[in-house]
PDB file of C-alpha atoms and ligand atoms in Angstrom:
ATOM      1  CA  MET G 271       0.007  -0.066  -0.112  1.00  0.00           C
ATOM      2  CA  TYR G 272       1.136   3.323  -0.878  1.00  0.00           C
ATOM      3  CA  LYS G 273       0.793   6.512   1.224  1.00  0.00           C
ATOM      4  CA  ILE G 274       2.098   9.699  -1.061  1.00  0.00           C
ATOM      5  CA  PHE G 275       2.413  12.913   0.749  1.00  0.00           C
ATOM      6  CA  GLU G 276       3.229  16.415  -0.562  1.00  0.00           C
ATOM      7  CA  THR G 277       6.188  17.016   1.408  1.00  0.00           C
ATOM      8  CA  VAL G 278       9.197  15.454   3.531  1.00  0.00           C
ATOM      9  CA  ASP G 279       7.465  17.193   6.559  1.00  0.00           C
ATOM     10  CA  ASP G 280       3.956  15.494   6.229  1.00  0.00           C
ATOM     11  CA  VAL G 281       5.954  12.032   5.555  1.00  0.00           C
ATOM     12  CA  SER G 282       7.810  12.576   8.780  1.00  0.00           C
ATOM     13  CA  ARG G 283       4.585  13.309  10.636  1.00  0.00           C
ATOM     14  CA  TYR G 284       2.757  10.152   9.354  1.00  0.00           C
ATOM     15  CA  THR G 285       5.476   8.080   9.808  1.00  0.00           C
ATOM     16  CA  ALA G 286       6.153   9.074  13.476  1.00  0.00           C
ATOM     17  CA  GLN G 287       2.667   9.129  14.472  1.00  0.00           C
ATOM     18  CA  ARG G 288       2.458   5.348  12.866  1.00  0.00           C
ATOM     19  CA  LEU G 289       5.538   4.573  15.211  1.00  0.00           C
ATOM     20  CA  LEU G 290       3.751   6.213  18.261  1.00  0.00           C
ATOM     21  CA  ASP G 291       0.307   4.593  17.646  1.00  0.00           C
ATOM     22  CA  LYS G 292       2.407   1.250  17.799  1.00  0.00           C
ATOM     23  CA  ILE G 293       3.874   2.178  20.947  1.00  0.00           C
ATOM     24  CA  LEU G 294       0.409   3.408  22.669  1.00  0.00           C
ATOM     25  CA  ALA G 295      -1.275  -0.011  21.157  1.00  0.00           C
ATOM     26  CA  LYS G 296       1.691  -2.000  22.665  1.00  0.00           C
ATOM     27  CA  PRO G 297       3.870  -0.486  25.385  1.00  0.00           C
ATOM     28  CA  ALA G 298       6.140  -3.873  25.303  1.00  0.00           C
ATOM     29  CA  ALA G 299       6.281  -3.321  21.293  1.00  0.00           C
ATOM     30  CA  VAL G 300       9.652  -4.618  19.628  1.00  0.00           C
ATOM     31  CA  LEU G 301      10.481  -1.895  17.003  1.00  0.00           C
ATOM     32  CA  GLY G 302      13.055  -2.509  14.274  1.00  0.00           C
ATOM     33  CA  LEU G 303      14.952   0.757  13.516  1.00  0.00           C
ATOM     34  CA  ALA G 304      16.844   2.358  10.703  1.00  0.00           C
ATOM     35  CA  THR G 305      19.187   5.361  10.300  1.00  0.00           C
ATOM     36  CA  GLY G 306      20.159   7.354   7.380  1.00  0.00           C
ATOM     37  CA  GLY G 307      19.042  10.702   6.048  1.00  0.00           C
ATOM     38  CA  THR G 308      15.471   9.807   5.637  1.00  0.00           C
ATOM     39  CA  MET G 309      14.894   8.837   9.168  1.00  0.00           C
ATOM     40  CA  GLU G 310      16.371  12.205  10.834  1.00  0.00           C
ATOM     41  CA  PRO G 311      13.223  14.204  10.458  1.00  0.00           C
ATOM     42  CA  VAL G 312      11.088  11.108  11.354  1.00  0.00           C
ATOM     43  CA  TYR G 313      12.889  10.656  14.512  1.00  0.00           C
ATOM     44  CA  ALA G 314      12.860  14.603  15.218  1.00  0.00           C
ATOM     45  CA  GLN G 315       9.053  14.566  14.819  1.00  0.00           C
ATOM     46  CA  LEU G 316       8.758  11.389  17.087  1.00  0.00           C
ATOM     47  CA  VAL G 317      10.873  13.136  19.793  1.00  0.00           C
ATOM     48  CA  GLN G 318       8.581  16.146  19.426  1.00  0.00           C
ATOM     49  CA  MET G 319       5.172  13.904  19.773  1.00  0.00           C
ATOM     50  CA  LEU G 320       6.670  12.243  22.931  1.00  0.00           C
ATOM     51  CA  GLN G 321       7.265  15.529  24.375  1.00  0.00           C
ATOM     52  CA  GLN G 322       3.905  16.793  23.845  1.00  0.00           C
ATOM     53  CA  GLN G 323       2.332  13.382  24.844  1.00  0.00           C
ATOM     54  CA  PRO G 324       4.433  11.855  27.623  1.00  0.00           C
ATOM     55  CA  THR G 325       4.397   8.021  27.076  1.00  0.00           C
ATOM     56  CA  ASP G 326       6.006   5.205  29.208  1.00  0.00           C
ATOM     57  CA  LEU G 327       8.787   3.934  26.891  1.00  0.00           C
ATOM     58  CA  SER G 328       9.933   1.751  29.865  1.00  0.00           C
ATOM     59  CA  ARG G 329       9.076  -1.610  28.144  1.00  0.00           C
ATOM     60  CA  LEU G 330       9.559  -0.739  24.777  1.00  0.00           C
ATOM     61  CA  THR G 331      12.463  -2.689  22.869  1.00  0.00           C
ATOM     62  CA  THR G 332      14.405  -1.823  19.564  1.00  0.00           C
ATOM     63  CA  PHE G 333      16.680  -3.527  17.294  1.00  0.00           C
ATOM     64  CA  ASN G 334      18.476  -1.353  14.618  1.00  0.00           C
ATOM     65  CA  LEU G 335      18.970  -2.731  11.238  1.00  0.00           C
ATOM     66  CA  ASP G 336      22.776  -2.246  10.685  1.00  0.00           C
ATOM     67  CA  GLU G 337      26.082  -0.963  11.815  1.00  0.00           C
ATOM     68  CA  TYR G 338      29.425  -0.226   9.954  1.00  0.00           C
ATOM     69  CA  ILE G 339      32.175  -2.650  10.842  1.00  0.00           C
ATOM     70  CA  GLY G 340      35.355  -0.857  12.333  1.00  0.00           C
ATOM     71  CA  LEU G 341      33.626   2.165  13.757  1.00  0.00           C
ATOM     72  CA  THR G 342      33.304   2.557  17.469  1.00  0.00           C
ATOM     73  CA  GLU G 343      30.161   3.804  19.221  1.00  0.00           C
ATOM     74  CA  SER G 344      31.638   7.286  19.745  1.00  0.00           C
ATOM     75  CA  HIS G 345      32.741   7.708  16.023  1.00  0.00           C
ATOM     76  CA  VAL G 346      30.099  10.502  14.931  1.00  0.00           C
ATOM     77  CA  GLN G 347      29.343   8.049  11.645  1.00  0.00           C
ATOM     78  CA  SER G 348      28.646   5.071  13.583  1.00  0.00           C
ATOM     79  CA  TYR G 349      25.128   4.053  13.729  1.00  0.00           C
ATOM     80  CA  ARG G 350      25.168   3.803  17.345  1.00  0.00           C
ATOM     81  CA  TYR G 351      26.267   7.399  17.711  1.00  0.00           C
ATOM     82  CA  TYR G 352      23.453   8.496  15.101  1.00  0.00           C
ATOM     83  CA  MET G 353      20.792   6.727  17.271  1.00  0.00           C
ATOM     84  CA  ASP G 354      21.838   7.979  20.579  1.00  0.00           C
ATOM     85  CA  GLU G 355      22.022  11.560  19.058  1.00  0.00           C
ATOM     86  CA  HIS G 356      18.626  11.498  17.150  1.00  0.00           C
ATOM     87  CA  LEU G 357      16.693   9.357  19.553  1.00  0.00           C
ATOM     88  CA  PHE G 358      17.801   7.239  22.448  1.00  0.00           C
ATOM     89  CA  ASP G 359      19.458  10.071  24.476  1.00  0.00           C
ATOM     90  CA  LYS G 360      16.384  12.610  23.572  1.00  0.00           C
ATOM     91  CA  LEU G 361      13.774   9.567  25.092  1.00  0.00           C
ATOM     92  CA  ASN G 362      16.114   8.271  27.872  1.00  0.00           C
ATOM     93  CA  LEU G 363      15.509   5.005  26.534  1.00  0.00           C
ATOM     94  CA  PRO G 364      17.006   2.146  28.801  1.00  0.00           C
ATOM     95  CA  ARG G 365      20.359   0.997  27.386  1.00  0.00           C
ATOM     96  CA  GLU G 366      19.512  -2.553  27.953  1.00  0.00           C
ATOM     97  CA  ARG G 367      16.535  -2.491  25.788  1.00  0.00           C
ATOM     98  CA  VAL G 368      18.012  -0.736  22.673  1.00  0.00           C
ATOM     99  CA  HIS G 369      20.167  -3.052  20.295  1.00  0.00           C
ATOM    100  CA  LEU G 370      22.360  -2.608  17.300  1.00  0.00           C
ATOM    101  CA  PRO G 371      24.702  -5.101  15.680  1.00  0.00           C
ATOM    102  CA  ASP G 372      28.115  -4.886  17.362  1.00  0.00           C
ATOM    103  CA  GLY G 373      30.417  -3.765  14.307  1.00  0.00           C
ATOM    104  CA  MET G 374      33.246  -4.178  16.936  1.00  0.00           C
ATOM    105  CA  ALA G 375      32.907  -7.424  17.888  1.00  0.00           C
ATOM    106  CA  GLU G 376      35.569 -10.060  18.102  1.00  0.00           C
ATOM    107  CA  ASP G 377      33.623 -12.865  16.934  1.00  0.00           C
ATOM    108  CA  ILE G 378      31.503 -11.266  14.032  1.00  0.00           C
ATOM    109  CA  ASP G 379      30.055 -14.564  13.169  1.00  0.00           C
ATOM    110  CA  GLY G 380      28.928 -15.354  16.783  1.00  0.00           C
ATOM    111  CA  ALA G 381      27.476 -11.597  16.898  1.00  0.00           C
ATOM    112  CA  CYS G 382      25.474 -12.153  13.973  1.00  0.00           C
ATOM    113  CA  LEU G 383      23.835 -15.358  15.102  1.00  0.00           C
ATOM    114  CA  ALA G 384      23.052 -13.752  18.679  1.00  0.00           C
ATOM    115  CA  TYR G 385      21.429 -10.573  17.042  1.00  0.00           C
ATOM    116  CA  SER G 386      18.904 -12.896  14.851  1.00  0.00           C
ATOM    117  CA  ALA G 387      18.263 -15.147  17.930  1.00  0.00           C
ATOM    118  CA  ALA G 388      17.998 -11.967  20.282  1.00  0.00           C
ATOM    119  CA  ILE G 389      15.040 -10.459  18.115  1.00  0.00           C
ATOM    120  CA  GLN G 390      13.540 -13.961  17.998  1.00  0.00           C
ATOM    121  CA  ALA G 391      13.733 -14.241  21.915  1.00  0.00           C
ATOM    122  CA  ALA G 392      12.027 -10.867  22.076  1.00  0.00           C
ATOM    123  CA  GLY G 393       9.054 -12.305  20.440  1.00  0.00           C
ATOM    124  CA  GLY G 394      10.175 -10.831  16.821  1.00  0.00           C
ATOM    125  CA  LEU G 395       9.535  -7.348  15.614  1.00  0.00           C
ATOM    126  CA  ASP G 396       6.101  -5.673  15.592  1.00  0.00           C
ATOM    127  CA  LEU G 397       6.850  -2.933  13.306  1.00  0.00           C
ATOM    128  CA  GLN G 398      10.079  -2.656  11.093  1.00  0.00           C
ATOM    129  CA  LEU G 399      10.938   0.592   9.923  1.00  0.00           C
ATOM    130  CA  LEU G 400      13.085   0.680   6.511  1.00  0.00           C
ATOM    131  CA  GLY G 401      14.756   3.254   4.053  1.00  0.00           C
ATOM    132  CA  ILE G 402      15.944   2.290   0.833  1.00  0.00           C
ATOM    133  CA  GLY G 403      19.157   2.756  -1.026  1.00  0.00           C
ATOM    134  CA  SER G 404      19.456   4.067  -4.464  1.00  0.00           C
ATOM    135  CA  ASN G 405      20.236   0.406  -5.422  1.00  0.00           C
ATOM    136  CA  GLY G 406      17.271  -0.976  -3.681  1.00  0.00           C
ATOM    137  CA  HIS G 407      18.888  -2.221  -0.760  1.00  0.00           C
ATOM    138  CA  ILE G 408      17.082  -2.644   2.660  1.00  0.00           C
ATOM    139  CA  GLY G 409      19.159  -2.559   5.707  1.00  0.00           C
ATOM    140  CA  PHE G 410      22.786  -2.814   4.124  1.00  0.00           C
ATOM    141  CA  ASN G 411      21.442  -6.106   2.228  1.00  0.00           C
ATOM    142  CA  GLU G 412      23.056  -5.104  -1.261  1.00  0.00           C
ATOM    143  CA  PRO G 413      21.685  -6.509  -4.666  1.00  0.00           C
ATOM    144  CA  TYR G 414      21.897 -10.390  -4.989  1.00  0.00           C
ATOM    145  CA  THR G 415      21.939 -10.921  -0.979  1.00  0.00           C
ATOM    146  CA  ARG G 416      19.854 -14.202  -0.477  1.00  0.00           C
ATOM    147  CA  PHE G 417      16.133 -13.638   0.533  1.00  0.00           C
ATOM    148  CA  SER G 418      16.891 -16.222   3.274  1.00  0.00           C
ATOM    149  CA  SER G 419      19.685 -14.424   4.763  1.00  0.00           C
ATOM    150  CA  ARG G 420      19.867 -13.585   8.663  1.00  0.00           C
ATOM    151  CA  THR G 421      22.279 -11.266  10.260  1.00  0.00           C
ATOM    152  CA  HIS G 422      25.236 -11.273   8.301  1.00  0.00           C
ATOM    153  CA  VAL G 423      28.528  -9.328   7.195  1.00  0.00           C
ATOM    154  CA  ILE G 424      28.057  -7.423   3.967  1.00  0.00           C
ATOM    155  CA  ALA G 425      30.526  -5.826   1.706  1.00  0.00           C
ATOM    156  CA  LEU G 426      29.073  -2.212   0.638  1.00  0.00           C
ATOM    157  CA  SER G 427      28.630  -1.646  -2.762  1.00  0.00           C
ATOM    158  CA  GLU G 428      30.448   1.004  -4.361  1.00  0.00           C
ATOM    159  CA  GLN G 429      27.215   2.781  -4.953  1.00  0.00           C
ATOM    160  CA  THR G 430      26.067   2.699  -1.357  1.00  0.00           C
ATOM    161  CA  ARG G 431      29.746   3.594  -0.370  1.00  0.00           C
ATOM    162  CA  ARG G 432      29.403   6.838  -2.731  1.00  0.00           C
ATOM    163  CA  ASP G 433      25.796   7.506  -1.510  1.00  0.00           C
ATOM    164  CA  ASN G 434      27.088   7.601   2.271  1.00  0.00           C
ATOM    165  CA  GLY G 435      30.148   9.426   1.664  1.00  0.00           C
ATOM    166  CA  ARG G 436      28.294  12.520   1.925  1.00  0.00           C
ATOM    167  CA  PHE G 437      28.052  11.714   5.658  1.00  0.00           C
ATOM    168  CA  PHE G 438      31.786  11.390   5.964  1.00  0.00           C
ATOM    169  CA  SER G 439      34.329  13.990   5.673  1.00  0.00           C
ATOM    170  CA  ASP G 440      36.374  11.757   3.097  1.00  0.00           C
ATOM    171  CA  GLN G 441      35.122   9.215   0.685  1.00  0.00           C
ATOM    172  CA  ASP G 442      37.936   6.962   1.706  1.00  0.00           C
ATOM    173  CA  GLU G 443      36.526   7.106   5.425  1.00  0.00           C
ATOM    174  CA  VAL G 444      33.163   5.277   4.438  1.00  0.00           C
ATOM    175  CA  PRO G 445      33.866   1.584   5.727  1.00  0.00           C
ATOM    176  CA  ILE G 446      33.811  -1.163   3.290  1.00  0.00           C
ATOM    177  CA  HIS G 447      31.931  -3.718   5.266  1.00  0.00           C
ATOM    178  CA  ALA G 448      29.015  -3.393   7.664  1.00  0.00           C
ATOM    179  CA  LEU G 449      26.743  -5.989   9.604  1.00  0.00           C
ATOM    180  CA  THR G 450      23.234  -5.980   8.632  1.00  0.00           C
ATOM    181  CA  LEU G 451      19.897  -7.946   9.727  1.00  0.00           C
ATOM    182  CA  GLY G 452      19.170 -10.382   7.076  1.00  0.00           C
ATOM    183  CA  ILE G 453      16.230 -10.155   4.614  1.00  0.00           C
ATOM    184  CA  GLN G 454      14.689 -13.325   6.217  1.00  0.00           C
ATOM    185  CA  ASP G 455      15.033 -11.319   9.668  1.00  0.00           C
ATOM    186  CA  ILE G 456      13.136  -8.333   8.203  1.00  0.00           C
ATOM    187  CA  LEU G 457      10.704 -10.455   6.259  1.00  0.00           C
ATOM    188  CA  GLU G 458       9.543 -11.841   9.690  1.00  0.00           C
ATOM    189  CA  ALA G 459       8.346  -8.590  11.068  1.00  0.00           C
ATOM    190  CA  LYS G 460       4.705  -8.554  11.610  1.00  0.00           C
ATOM    191  CA  GLU G 461       4.347  -5.123   9.865  1.00  0.00           C
ATOM    192  CA  ILE G 462       6.705  -3.132   7.704  1.00  0.00           C
ATOM    193  CA  MET G 463       7.044   0.465   6.618  1.00  0.00           C
ATOM    194  CA  LEU G 464       9.445   1.627   3.967  1.00  0.00           C
ATOM    195  CA  VAL G 465       9.876   5.465   3.674  1.00  0.00           C
ATOM    196  CA  ALA G 466      11.692   6.961   0.586  1.00  0.00           C
ATOM    197  CA  THR G 467      11.763  10.874   0.079  1.00  0.00           C
ATOM    198  CA  GLY G 468      13.439  13.121  -2.576  1.00  0.00           C
ATOM    199  CA  PRO G 469      14.071  12.949  -6.321  1.00  0.00           C
ATOM    200  CA  ASN G 470      17.368  10.570  -5.734  1.00  0.00           C
ATOM    201  CA  LYS G 471      14.696   7.764  -4.683  1.00  0.00           C
ATOM    202  CA  ALA G 472      12.362   8.383  -7.737  1.00  0.00           C
ATOM    203  CA  GLU G 473      14.086   5.903  -9.996  1.00  0.00           C
ATOM    204  CA  VAL G 474      14.511   3.006  -7.560  1.00  0.00           C
ATOM    205  CA  MET G 475      10.811   3.407  -6.314  1.00  0.00           C
ATOM    206  CA  ALA G 476       9.454   3.158 -10.147  1.00  0.00           C
ATOM    207  CA  GLU G 477      11.887  -0.005 -10.391  1.00  0.00           C
ATOM    208  CA  LEU G 478      10.647  -1.436  -7.114  1.00  0.00           C
ATOM    209  CA  HIS G 479       7.090  -0.945  -8.293  1.00  0.00           C
ATOM    210  CA  HIS G 480       7.805  -2.612 -11.845  1.00  0.00           C
ATOM    211  CA  SER G 481      10.000  -5.229 -10.508  1.00  0.00           C
ATOM    212  CA  GLY G 482       9.011  -8.967  -9.623  1.00  0.00           C
ATOM    213  CA  VAL G 483      10.509 -10.565  -6.594  1.00  0.00           C
ATOM    214  CA  ASP G 484      14.067 -10.731  -7.607  1.00  0.00           C
ATOM    215  CA  GLU G 485      17.152 -10.911  -5.584  1.00  0.00           C
ATOM    216  CA  ALA G 486      18.990  -8.324  -7.876  1.00  0.00           C
ATOM    217  CA  LEU G 487      16.570  -5.768  -6.210  1.00  0.00           C
ATOM    218  CA  PRO G 488      16.703  -6.363  -2.210  1.00  0.00           C
ATOM    219  CA  ALA G 489      13.415  -4.363  -1.568  1.00  0.00           C
ATOM    220  CA  SER G 490      11.378  -6.492  -3.894  1.00  0.00           C
ATOM    221  CA  ALA G 491      11.582  -9.220  -1.238  1.00  0.00           C
ATOM    222  CA  LEU G 492       8.706  -7.045   0.481  1.00  0.00           C
ATOM    223  CA  LYS G 493       6.173  -7.965  -1.990  1.00  0.00           C
ATOM    224  CA  GLN G 494       5.927 -11.516  -0.464  1.00  0.00           C
ATOM    225  CA  HIS G 495       4.988  -9.836   2.871  1.00  0.00           C
ATOM    226  CA  ASP G 496       1.237  -8.830   3.450  1.00  0.00           C
ATOM    227  CA  ASN G 497       1.716  -5.772   5.659  1.00  0.00           C
ATOM    228  CA  VAL G 498       3.989  -3.423   4.102  1.00  0.00           C
ATOM    229  CA  THR G 499       3.327   0.593   3.946  1.00  0.00           C
ATOM    230  CA  ILE G 500       5.409   2.473   1.413  1.00  0.00           C
ATOM    231  CA  VAL G 501       5.372   5.818   2.396  1.00  0.00           C
ATOM    232  CA  LEU G 502       6.577   8.630  -0.234  1.00  0.00           C
ATOM    233  CA  ASP G 503       7.014  12.405  -0.661  1.00  0.00           C
ATOM    234  CA  ARG G 504       5.907  13.649  -4.375  1.00  0.00           C
ATOM    235  CA  GLU G 505       9.718  13.747  -5.236  1.00  0.00           C
ATOM    236  CA  ALA G 506      10.286   9.939  -4.529  1.00  0.00           C
ATOM    237  CA  ALA G 507       6.863   8.968  -6.066  1.00  0.00           C
ATOM    238  CA  ALA G 508       7.434  11.282  -9.014  1.00  0.00           C
ATOM    239  CA  LEU G 509       8.168   8.129 -11.513  1.00  0.00           C
ATOM    240  CA  LEU G 510       5.386   5.807 -10.430  1.00  0.00           C
ATOM    241  CA  PRO G 511       2.592   5.261 -12.621  1.00  0.00           C
ATOM    242  CA  SER G 512      -0.432   7.611 -12.505  1.00  0.00           C
ATOM    243  CA  ALA G 513      -2.865   5.008 -10.897  1.00  0.00           C
ATOM    244  CA  GLU G 514      -1.054   5.261  -7.813  1.00  0.00           C
ATOM    245  CA  TRP G 515      -1.318   8.948  -7.827  1.00  0.00           C
ATOM    246  CA  ARG G 516      -4.885   8.654  -7.296  1.00  0.00           C
ATOM    247  CA  ALA G 517      -3.865   7.866  -3.765  1.00  0.00           C
ATOM    248  CA  VAL G 518      -2.514  11.297  -3.429  1.00  0.00           C
ATOM    249  CA  GLN G 519      -5.748  13.121  -3.082  1.00  0.00           C
ATOM    250  CA  THR G 520      -7.043  10.773  -0.436  1.00  0.00           C
ATOM    251  CA  VAL G 521      -3.763  10.912   1.657  1.00  0.00           C
ATOM    252  CA  GLN G 522      -3.848  14.871   1.278  1.00  0.00           C
ATOM    253  CA  LEU G 523      -7.391  14.934   2.481  1.00  0.00           C
ATOM    254  CA  LEU G 524      -6.436  12.350   5.403  1.00  0.00           C
ATOM    255  CA  ALA G 525      -3.522  14.800   6.154  1.00  0.00           C
ATOM    256  CA  GLY G 526      -5.128  18.113   6.028  1.00  0.00           C
TER     257      GLY G 526
HETATM  258  C1  LIG T 269      20.297   2.440   7.586  1.00  0.00           C
HETATM  259  C2  LIG T 269      19.563   1.517   6.331  1.00  0.00           C
HETATM  260  C3  LIG T 269      19.799   1.928   4.986  1.00  0.00           C
HETATM  261  C4  LIG T 269      19.343   3.264   4.515  1.00  0.00           C
HETATM  262  C5  LIG T 269      19.015   3.699   3.204  1.00  0.00           C
HETATM  263  C6  LIG T 269      18.766   5.100   2.828  1.00  0.00           C
HETATM  264  O1  LIG T 269      19.996   2.020   8.356  1.00  0.00           O
HETATM  265  O2  LIG T 269      19.523   0.539   6.819  1.00  0.00           O
HETATM  266  O3  LIG T 269      19.237   0.925   4.300  1.00  0.00           O
HETATM  267  O4  LIG T 269      17.844   3.247   5.164  1.00  0.00           O
HETATM  268  O5  LIG T 269      20.753   3.638   2.661  1.00  0.00           O
HETATM  269  O6  LIG T 269      19.568   5.769   3.292  1.00  0.00           O
HETATM  270  P1  LIG T 269      19.154   7.496   3.375  1.00  0.00           P
HETATM  271  O7  LIG T 269      17.956   7.598   4.205  1.00  0.00           O
HETATM  272  O8  LIG T 269      20.216   8.073   3.826  1.00  0.00           O
HETATM  273  O9  LIG T 269      19.028   8.034   1.951  1.00  0.00           O
END
């Protein structure tokens, strides 16, 4: 199901509200979280909403999708740092309930196995939030990752390293490897929201729309899931077939 909004602000408010609704409906929810530029305004909205509506977060559990290998928690580009900065510190979430893959683990294979197992032990993901790479990756599952994958080490594609180079002072600083939740782990979430904004995502969203289920396009795995919402702004939706645009009117009415 598509939800297409006029602006990034509308997209972020809608997405944050869905996260808040999930927490209100199930205070012990297990949320799957993402990082990246797309999520910054989403988390800013969520923090604002939670300030206006104080909510008990003491039973909430979170699992992030991915982490670079070789960056310590204090590295400003590590995803742990990102999450602390944009969400965890602002909400005072208990540290023991928030989880990210450990990109500094000595036993990386053991850490991967333990991460997928911890999600299952927590009862599985109630809601998985996803962004999408310009090459169709979800988490850091690059093209041709097996759809049956669990948490694993991935060599980042050149395209992803170029895209993410914008966050680093030097392109050469972008790590070569990362840990990511596998596609099978993602598909086991009860509900999934994929969010994409801006003109750089228009092509991949059109490709995803027309694609069959194909390991060349990791996000196409979501077509096997029966509870996915794709949340787009006008720019990211620009190359979708006109039929999808009928939804825009409805959503604008809802938003307004
Ligand atoms: C981040 C993640 C990635 C990003 C994707 C889009 O945790 O899993 O899949 O969601 O690379 O990144 P942005 O939002 O920066 O375009």
